[in-house]
Amino acid sequence: MKALHGIRVLDLTHMLSGPYASMMLADLGAETIKVEPPGKGEGTRRLLEKDPKHSLHGFGAYFLTLNRNKKSITLDLKAPAGLALFHRLVRISDVVIANFSAGVMARLGVDYEHLAPINPRIITCSITGFGETGPARDRPAFDMVAQAMGGGMSITGQPDGPPTRSGIPIGDLGGGLMGVIGILAALQARHVTGRGQHVDIAMLDAQISLLNYMATMYFLSGEIPERLGNGHFVHVPYDTFRCADGYIIIAVITDNFWAALMELLDAPDLDTPENREQPGRLRNKETIHRRLNEILATHTQAYWLEQLRRYRIPCAPVNNLAQALADEQVLARHMVVEVAHPLGGSTRMPGNPIKLSETHEDTFSPPPLLGQHNREVYQGLLGLDEAELEALQAAGVI
């Protein structure tokens, strides 16, 4: 049994931040019913669908990954009959999650104010760029907007280069993760209060939260951090270094790691009394980095990683995606899984990072065809008969 077995989620999400949140809930065992517009369905169904390198049977990489473990129904929420059906589903569900623009849930009649009278235990979650309050609430936002406004881009990149967005869409994914945390918190609170509530997640808020201690350092000093490339503003050496055939990182965050590094390397010019403590290494950062690059360039990545690990110095290869997804530790943790396509075949994708000792199953059902579960949901859960189903379909409601 999975941890969220017995929880039913109505998933109104699209693109990335919302679907990532509902994917995490589905992976944890929530019955997640993806509610899609009749006809073309949710937008990511079309994304990469005809790209021969990044699709399988018309499902692009986005849709394949983000919609595993979910069911799909079609429903026109703008039609009165469609909204009425949705409200019936709300009566027997626990969570409604969406990442429409601010105010859209209310206009559709699927926000907490509309749904709480129908089911006082319902939990609603909105993931938007700027949240549902404040002067920017109505602005459009995507991943890069959140990254830029949240400050992270200003400290990412080389010192002499432009601000750089994270290669991982952390603006979207950060909002999705905060959505999951908020929903789980609301489910726990419901055990105490007996009532649901609304979870208001802003992608910008998530980025500000992720600034963490760096924001506090700014408030204490008044100094605005600058881009440091892969270096660190305190620890030295803490950076990327070139070997004969690739890159590694070395992260010396305590003086004893530096002592171990000096024991490993034949570098008497670096093993000075000043460098044995962090303040001295910070003063000599440029010299230390230059010399380490010279030394490490004399052997291969594999050679240096073996030596550094033998001395228990924090280090790692700079993996490309192929290397990362083939790493023995990643595979041992079941972080690469095989997920089937409903029309046949399968593909690999990242697994579930949340490992629970008692309620954990690494099982993944295929992403659904559009409306694949209409009969299961409308007949099995709501009790509609065949004639009602056909009439709704003929009217374009489902």
Coordinates of C-alpha atoms in Angstrom, one line a residue:
M1 CA 0.0 0.0 0.0
K2 CA 1.2 3.5 -0.8
A3 CA 1.2 6.3 1.7
L4 CA -1.6 8.4 0.2
H5 CA -3.9 5.4 -0.5
G6 CA -7.5 6.5 0.0
I7 CA -6.9 10.1 -1.0
R8 CA -8.6 11.3 -4.2
V9 CA -7.2 14.2 -6.1
L10 CA -9.0 16.1 -8.9
D11 CA -6.1 17.4 -11.1
L12 CA -6.9 20.5 -13.2
T13 CA -3.2 21.3 -13.9
H14 CA -1.4 21.9 -17.1
M15 CA 2.2 22.4 -18.3
L16 CA 4.8 21.8 -15.6
S17 CA 4.5 23.3 -12.1
G18 CA 1.0 21.9 -11.4
P19 CA 1.4 18.5 -13.2
Y20 CA 4.7 17.9 -11.3
A21 CA 2.9 18.5 -8.0
S22 CA 0.1 16.1 -8.9
M23 CA 2.6 13.6 -10.2
M24 CA 4.3 13.5 -6.8
L25 CA 0.9 13.0 -5.1
A26 CA 0.1 10.2 -7.6
D27 CA 3.4 8.5 -7.1
L28 CA 2.7 8.5 -3.3
G29 CA -0.6 6.7 -3.9
A30 CA -3.3 9.3 -4.3
E31 CA -6.0 8.4 -6.8
T32 CA -5.3 11.3 -9.2
I33 CA -8.0 12.0 -11.7
K34 CA -6.8 14.3 -14.5
V35 CA -9.7 16.5 -15.6
E36 CA -9.1 17.6 -19.3
P37 CA -11.0 19.6 -21.8
P38 CA -12.8 17.4 -24.4
G39 CA -11.1 17.3 -27.8
K40 CA -7.4 18.1 -27.4
G41 CA -7.0 17.6 -23.7
E42 CA -4.4 19.3 -21.5
G43 CA -1.8 21.4 -23.3
T44 CA 1.2 19.1 -22.7
R45 CA -0.5 16.3 -24.7
R46 CA 0.5 18.2 -27.8
L47 CA 4.0 19.2 -26.6
L48 CA 6.6 17.2 -28.6
E49 CA 4.0 14.7 -29.7
K50 CA 5.4 14.7 -33.3
D51 CA 9.0 14.9 -32.3
P52 CA 10.4 11.5 -33.4
K53 CA 13.3 11.7 -30.8
H54 CA 11.2 12.8 -27.8
S55 CA 7.9 11.0 -28.1
L56 CA 6.3 7.6 -27.9
H57 CA 3.0 6.8 -29.7
G58 CA 2.2 10.5 -29.7
F59 CA 3.0 11.2 -26.1
G60 CA 5.9 13.7 -25.7
A61 CA 8.4 13.5 -22.9
Y62 CA 6.5 16.1 -20.9
F63 CA 3.2 14.2 -20.9
L64 CA 4.8 10.8 -20.5
T65 CA 6.7 11.8 -17.3
L66 CA 4.3 14.2 -15.6
N67 CA 1.1 12.1 -16.0
R68 CA 2.2 8.6 -14.9
N69 CA 0.0 7.0 -12.2
K70 CA -3.0 9.2 -13.2
K71 CA -6.4 8.6 -14.6
S72 CA -7.9 10.9 -17.3
I73 CA -11.5 12.1 -17.8
T74 CA -12.7 14.7 -20.2
L75 CA -15.0 17.5 -18.9
D76 CA -16.0 20.9 -20.0
L77 CA -15.9 23.0 -16.8
K78 CA -17.4 26.0 -18.7
A79 CA -20.6 24.1 -19.5
P80 CA -23.2 24.1 -16.6
A81 CA -23.6 20.3 -16.9
G82 CA -19.9 19.9 -16.8
L83 CA -19.5 22.0 -13.7
A84 CA -22.3 20.1 -12.0
L85 CA -20.5 16.8 -12.7
F86 CA -17.3 18.3 -11.3
H87 CA -19.1 19.4 -8.1
R88 CA -20.4 15.8 -7.7
L89 CA -16.9 14.6 -7.9
V90 CA -15.8 17.2 -5.4
R91 CA -18.3 15.6 -2.9
I92 CA -16.3 12.4 -2.9
S93 CA -12.8 13.8 -3.3
D94 CA -10.1 15.2 -1.0
V95 CA -8.0 17.6 -3.1
V96 CA -8.5 19.9 -6.1
I97 CA -5.3 21.2 -7.5
A98 CA -4.8 23.7 -10.4
N99 CA -2.2 26.1 -11.8
F100 CA -4.4 28.4 -13.7
S101 CA -3.7 32.1 -13.6
A102 CA -4.9 33.9 -10.5
G103 CA -8.6 34.3 -10.4
V104 CA -9.4 31.6 -13.0
M105 CA -10.5 29.0 -10.4
A106 CA -13.0 31.5 -9.0
R107 CA -14.3 32.3 -12.4
L108 CA -14.8 28.7 -13.2
G109 CA -16.5 28.0 -9.9
V110 CA -13.9 25.5 -8.8
D111 CA -12.2 27.6 -6.0
Y112 CA -12.4 26.9 -2.3
E113 CA -15.2 29.5 -1.8
H114 CA -17.4 27.6 -4.2
L115 CA -16.3 24.1 -3.3
A116 CA -16.3 24.2 0.6
P117 CA -20.1 24.4 0.8
I118 CA -20.3 21.3 -1.3
N119 CA -17.6 19.4 0.7
P120 CA -16.3 21.1 3.8
R121 CA -13.4 18.7 3.9
I122 CA -12.1 19.6 0.4
I123 CA -8.6 21.0 0.1
T124 CA -7.9 23.3 -2.9
C125 CA -4.5 24.3 -4.1
S126 CA -3.5 26.9 -6.6
I127 CA 0.0 27.3 -8.0
T128 CA 0.5 30.6 -9.7
G129 CA 3.4 32.8 -10.6
F130 CA 2.8 35.5 -7.9
G131 CA 0.1 34.1 -5.7
E132 CA -3.5 35.2 -5.2
T133 CA -2.8 38.4 -3.4
G134 CA -0.5 41.4 -3.9
P135 CA 0.0 43.9 -6.7
A136 CA 1.5 41.4 -9.2
R137 CA -1.2 38.7 -8.8
D138 CA -2.5 39.1 -12.3
R139 CA 0.8 39.1 -14.2
P140 CA 1.6 36.1 -16.4
A141 CA 4.5 34.0 -15.2
F142 CA 6.5 31.0 -16.3
D143 CA 9.6 29.4 -15.0
M144 CA 12.1 32.0 -16.1
V145 CA 10.0 34.9 -14.8
A146 CA 10.1 33.3 -11.3
Q147 CA 13.8 32.6 -11.6
A148 CA 14.6 36.2 -12.7
M149 CA 12.4 38.0 -10.1
G150 CA 13.4 35.6 -7.3
G151 CA 17.0 36.7 -7.3
G152 CA 18.5 33.3 -8.1
M153 CA 19.5 34.2 -11.7
S154 CA 21.6 37.2 -10.4
I155 CA 23.9 34.9 -8.5
T156 CA 24.1 32.2 -11.2
G157 CA 26.7 32.3 -13.9
Q158 CA 30.4 33.3 -14.3
P159 CA 31.5 36.6 -12.7
D160 CA 32.1 38.2 -16.1
G161 CA 29.1 36.8 -17.8
P162 CA 25.3 37.6 -17.8
P163 CA 22.8 36.3 -15.2
T164 CA 22.0 32.7 -16.0
R165 CA 18.9 30.7 -15.4
S166 CA 19.2 27.3 -13.7
G167 CA 19.4 24.5 -16.3
I168 CA 16.7 22.7 -14.3
P169 CA 13.4 24.6 -14.4
I170 CA 13.5 25.3 -10.7
G171 CA 10.9 28.1 -10.9
D172 CA 8.2 25.7 -12.0
L173 CA 9.5 22.7 -10.1
G174 CA 10.0 24.7 -6.9
G175 CA 6.3 25.9 -7.1
G176 CA 5.2 22.3 -7.6
L177 CA 7.2 21.0 -4.6
M178 CA 5.8 23.7 -2.4
G179 CA 2.3 22.7 -3.6
V180 CA 2.9 19.1 -2.5
I181 CA 4.1 20.3 0.9
G182 CA 1.1 22.6 1.3
I183 CA -1.4 19.9 0.4
L184 CA 0.2 17.4 2.8
A185 CA 0.1 20.0 5.5
A186 CA -3.6 20.7 4.9
L187 CA -4.4 17.0 4.9
Q188 CA -2.7 16.7 8.3
A189 CA -4.5 19.8 9.6
R190 CA -7.8 18.3 8.5
H191 CA -7.3 15.4 11.0
V192 CA -7.4 18.0 13.7
T193 CA -10.0 20.5 12.4
G194 CA -12.2 18.3 10.4
R195 CA -12.2 20.9 7.7
G196 CA -10.3 21.5 4.4
Q197 CA -8.7 24.8 3.4
H198 CA -7.1 26.6 0.5
V199 CA -3.4 26.3 -0.3
D200 CA -2.1 29.4 -2.1
I201 CA 1.3 28.8 -3.7
A202 CA 3.3 31.4 -5.6
M203 CA 6.3 30.4 -7.7
L204 CA 8.0 33.6 -6.7
D205 CA 7.5 32.8 -3.0
A206 CA 9.2 29.5 -3.6
Q207 CA 12.2 31.1 -5.1
I208 CA 12.5 33.6 -2.3
S209 CA 12.3 30.8 0.2
L210 CA 15.1 28.9 -1.6
L211 CA 17.4 31.9 -1.2
N212 CA 17.5 30.8 2.5
Y213 CA 20.7 31.8 4.3
M214 CA 21.9 34.0 1.4
A215 CA 19.0 36.3 1.9
T216 CA 19.7 36.5 5.7
M217 CA 23.4 37.3 4.9
Y218 CA 22.3 40.2 2.7
F219 CA 20.0 41.6 5.4
L220 CA 22.8 41.4 8.0
S221 CA 25.5 42.9 5.8
G222 CA 23.6 45.0 3.3
E223 CA 26.0 43.6 0.6
I224 CA 24.4 42.2 -2.6
P225 CA 25.9 38.9 -3.5
E226 CA 27.5 38.6 -7.0
R227 CA 28.0 35.8 -9.4
L228 CA 30.8 33.4 -8.4
G229 CA 30.6 30.8 -11.1
N230 CA 31.0 27.4 -9.4
G231 CA 33.0 28.9 -6.6
H232 CA 31.9 29.7 -3.0
F233 CA 32.0 32.9 -1.1
V234 CA 33.4 31.2 2.1
H235 CA 34.9 27.8 1.3
V236 CA 38.1 27.3 -0.7
P237 CA 38.7 25.2 -2.7
Y238 CA 35.0 24.7 -3.6
D239 CA 34.7 24.7 -7.4
T240 CA 34.9 22.8 -10.7
F241 CA 38.4 21.7 -11.7
R242 CA 39.6 20.3 -15.1
C243 CA 41.2 16.9 -15.2
A244 CA 42.9 15.4 -18.3
D245 CA 39.6 14.1 -19.7
G246 CA 36.8 15.9 -17.9
Y247 CA 35.7 17.9 -14.9
I248 CA 35.4 17.1 -11.2
I249 CA 34.3 19.2 -8.2
I250 CA 36.1 19.4 -5.0
A251 CA 34.3 20.8 -1.9
V252 CA 36.7 21.6 1.0
I253 CA 34.4 23.0 3.7
T254 CA 36.6 22.2 6.7
D255 CA 40.3 22.6 7.5
N256 CA 40.7 18.8 8.0
F257 CA 39.6 18.3 4.4
W258 CA 42.3 20.7 3.3
A259 CA 44.9 18.8 5.4
A260 CA 43.8 15.6 3.7
L261 CA 44.1 17.2 0.3
M262 CA 47.6 18.4 1.1
E263 CA 48.5 14.9 2.2
L264 CA 47.3 13.6 -1.2
L265 CA 48.9 16.2 -3.4
D266 CA 52.6 17.0 -3.9
A267 CA 52.1 20.8 -3.6
P268 CA 54.4 22.3 -1.0
D269 CA 53.7 25.7 -2.4
L270 CA 50.0 25.3 -1.3
D271 CA 50.7 23.6 2.0
T272 CA 51.5 26.8 3.9
P273 CA 50.5 27.9 7.5
E274 CA 48.3 30.6 6.0
N275 CA 46.3 28.1 3.9
R276 CA 45.7 25.7 6.7
E277 CA 42.8 27.7 7.9
Q278 CA 39.8 29.0 5.9
P279 CA 40.5 32.8 6.1
G280 CA 43.9 32.3 4.6
R281 CA 42.6 30.0 1.8
L282 CA 39.9 32.6 1.0
R283 CA 42.6 35.3 0.6
N284 CA 44.6 33.0 -1.7
K285 CA 41.6 31.7 -3.6
E286 CA 42.9 32.6 -7.1
T287 CA 46.3 31.0 -6.5
I288 CA 44.9 27.9 -5.0
H289 CA 42.4 27.4 -7.9
R290 CA 45.1 28.0 -10.5
R291 CA 47.5 25.5 -9.0
L292 CA 44.8 22.9 -8.5
N293 CA 43.8 23.1 -12.1
E294 CA 47.5 22.7 -13.1
I295 CA 47.9 19.6 -10.9
L296 CA 44.6 17.9 -11.7
A297 CA 45.2 18.3 -15.4
T298 CA 48.0 15.8 -15.2
H299 CA 45.7 12.8 -14.7
T300 CA 42.2 11.5 -15.6
Q301 CA 39.0 12.2 -13.9
A302 CA 38.8 8.5 -12.8
Y303 CA 42.3 8.7 -11.3
W304 CA 41.6 11.8 -9.2
L305 CA 38.2 10.6 -8.0
E306 CA 39.7 7.4 -6.8
Q307 CA 42.5 9.2 -4.9
L308 CA 40.2 11.9 -3.4
R309 CA 37.7 9.3 -2.2
R310 CA 40.5 7.3 -0.7
Y311 CA 41.3 10.4 1.4
R312 CA 37.6 11.0 2.1
I313 CA 37.7 14.4 0.5
P314 CA 34.2 15.5 -0.8
C315 CA 34.4 15.2 -4.6
A316 CA 32.3 14.2 -7.6
P317 CA 32.4 13.9 -11.3
V318 CA 30.5 16.6 -13.3
N319 CA 28.1 14.2 -15.0
N320 CA 26.2 14.8 -18.1
L321 CA 22.6 13.4 -18.1
A322 CA 23.6 10.1 -19.6
Q323 CA 26.2 9.6 -16.9
A324 CA 23.9 10.8 -14.1
L325 CA 21.1 8.4 -15.1
A326 CA 23.6 5.5 -15.3
D327 CA 25.2 6.1 -12.0
E328 CA 25.3 3.0 -9.8
Q329 CA 24.0 4.9 -6.7
V330 CA 21.1 6.4 -8.7
L331 CA 20.2 2.9 -10.1
A332 CA 20.5 1.3 -6.6
R333 CA 18.0 3.8 -5.3
H334 CA 15.5 3.0 -8.1
M335 CA 15.7 6.5 -9.4
V336 CA 15.4 5.3 -13.0
V337 CA 12.2 3.4 -13.7
E338 CA 10.5 1.9 -16.7
V339 CA 7.0 3.2 -17.4
A340 CA 4.7 1.6 -20.0
H341 CA 2.7 3.4 -22.6
P342 CA -1.0 2.5 -22.8
L343 CA -0.6 1.7 -26.5
G344 CA 2.4 -0.5 -26.0
G345 CA 6.1 -0.1 -25.4
S346 CA 7.7 1.8 -22.5
T347 CA 10.3 4.4 -21.7
R348 CA 12.6 5.1 -18.8
M349 CA 12.2 8.2 -16.6
P350 CA 13.2 9.5 -13.1
G351 CA 11.7 7.5 -10.2
N352 CA 10.1 8.6 -6.9
P353 CA 12.7 10.3 -4.6
I354 CA 10.5 9.8 -1.5
K355 CA 11.5 6.5 0.1
L356 CA 9.2 5.4 3.0
S357 CA 10.0 2.3 5.1
E358 CA 6.4 1.1 5.6
T359 CA 4.2 2.5 2.8
H360 CA 6.4 2.6 -0.3
E361 CA 5.7 0.9 -3.6
D362 CA 7.8 1.6 -6.7
T363 CA 4.9 1.0 -9.1
F364 CA 4.1 3.3 -12.0
S365 CA 1.0 3.0 -14.2
P366 CA 1.1 4.4 -17.7
P367 CA 0.1 8.0 -18.4
P368 CA -3.5 7.9 -19.6
L369 CA -5.1 8.3 -23.0
L370 CA -7.4 11.3 -23.2
G371 CA -10.7 10.3 -21.5
Q372 CA -9.5 6.8 -20.9
H373 CA -11.2 6.6 -17.5
N374 CA -14.5 8.3 -18.3
R375 CA -16.6 5.2 -17.8
E376 CA -14.7 4.2 -14.7
V377 CA -15.2 7.6 -13.1
Y378 CA -18.6 8.7 -14.3
Q379 CA -20.2 5.3 -14.0
G380 CA -18.2 3.7 -11.2
L381 CA -17.9 6.7 -9.0
L382 CA -20.9 8.8 -9.9
G383 CA -23.3 6.1 -11.0
L384 CA -24.3 7.5 -14.4
D385 CA -25.9 5.0 -16.8
E386 CA -25.0 4.4 -20.4
A387 CA -27.7 6.7 -21.7
E388 CA -26.5 9.6 -19.5
L389 CA -23.0 9.1 -20.6
E390 CA -23.9 9.1 -24.3
A391 CA -26.0 12.2 -23.9
L392 CA -23.1 14.1 -22.2
Q393 CA -20.7 13.0 -24.9
A394 CA -23.1 14.0 -27.7
A395 CA -23.4 17.5 -26.0
G396 CA -19.6 17.9 -25.9
V397 CA -19.7 18.0 -22.1
I398 CA -17.3 15.0 -21.8

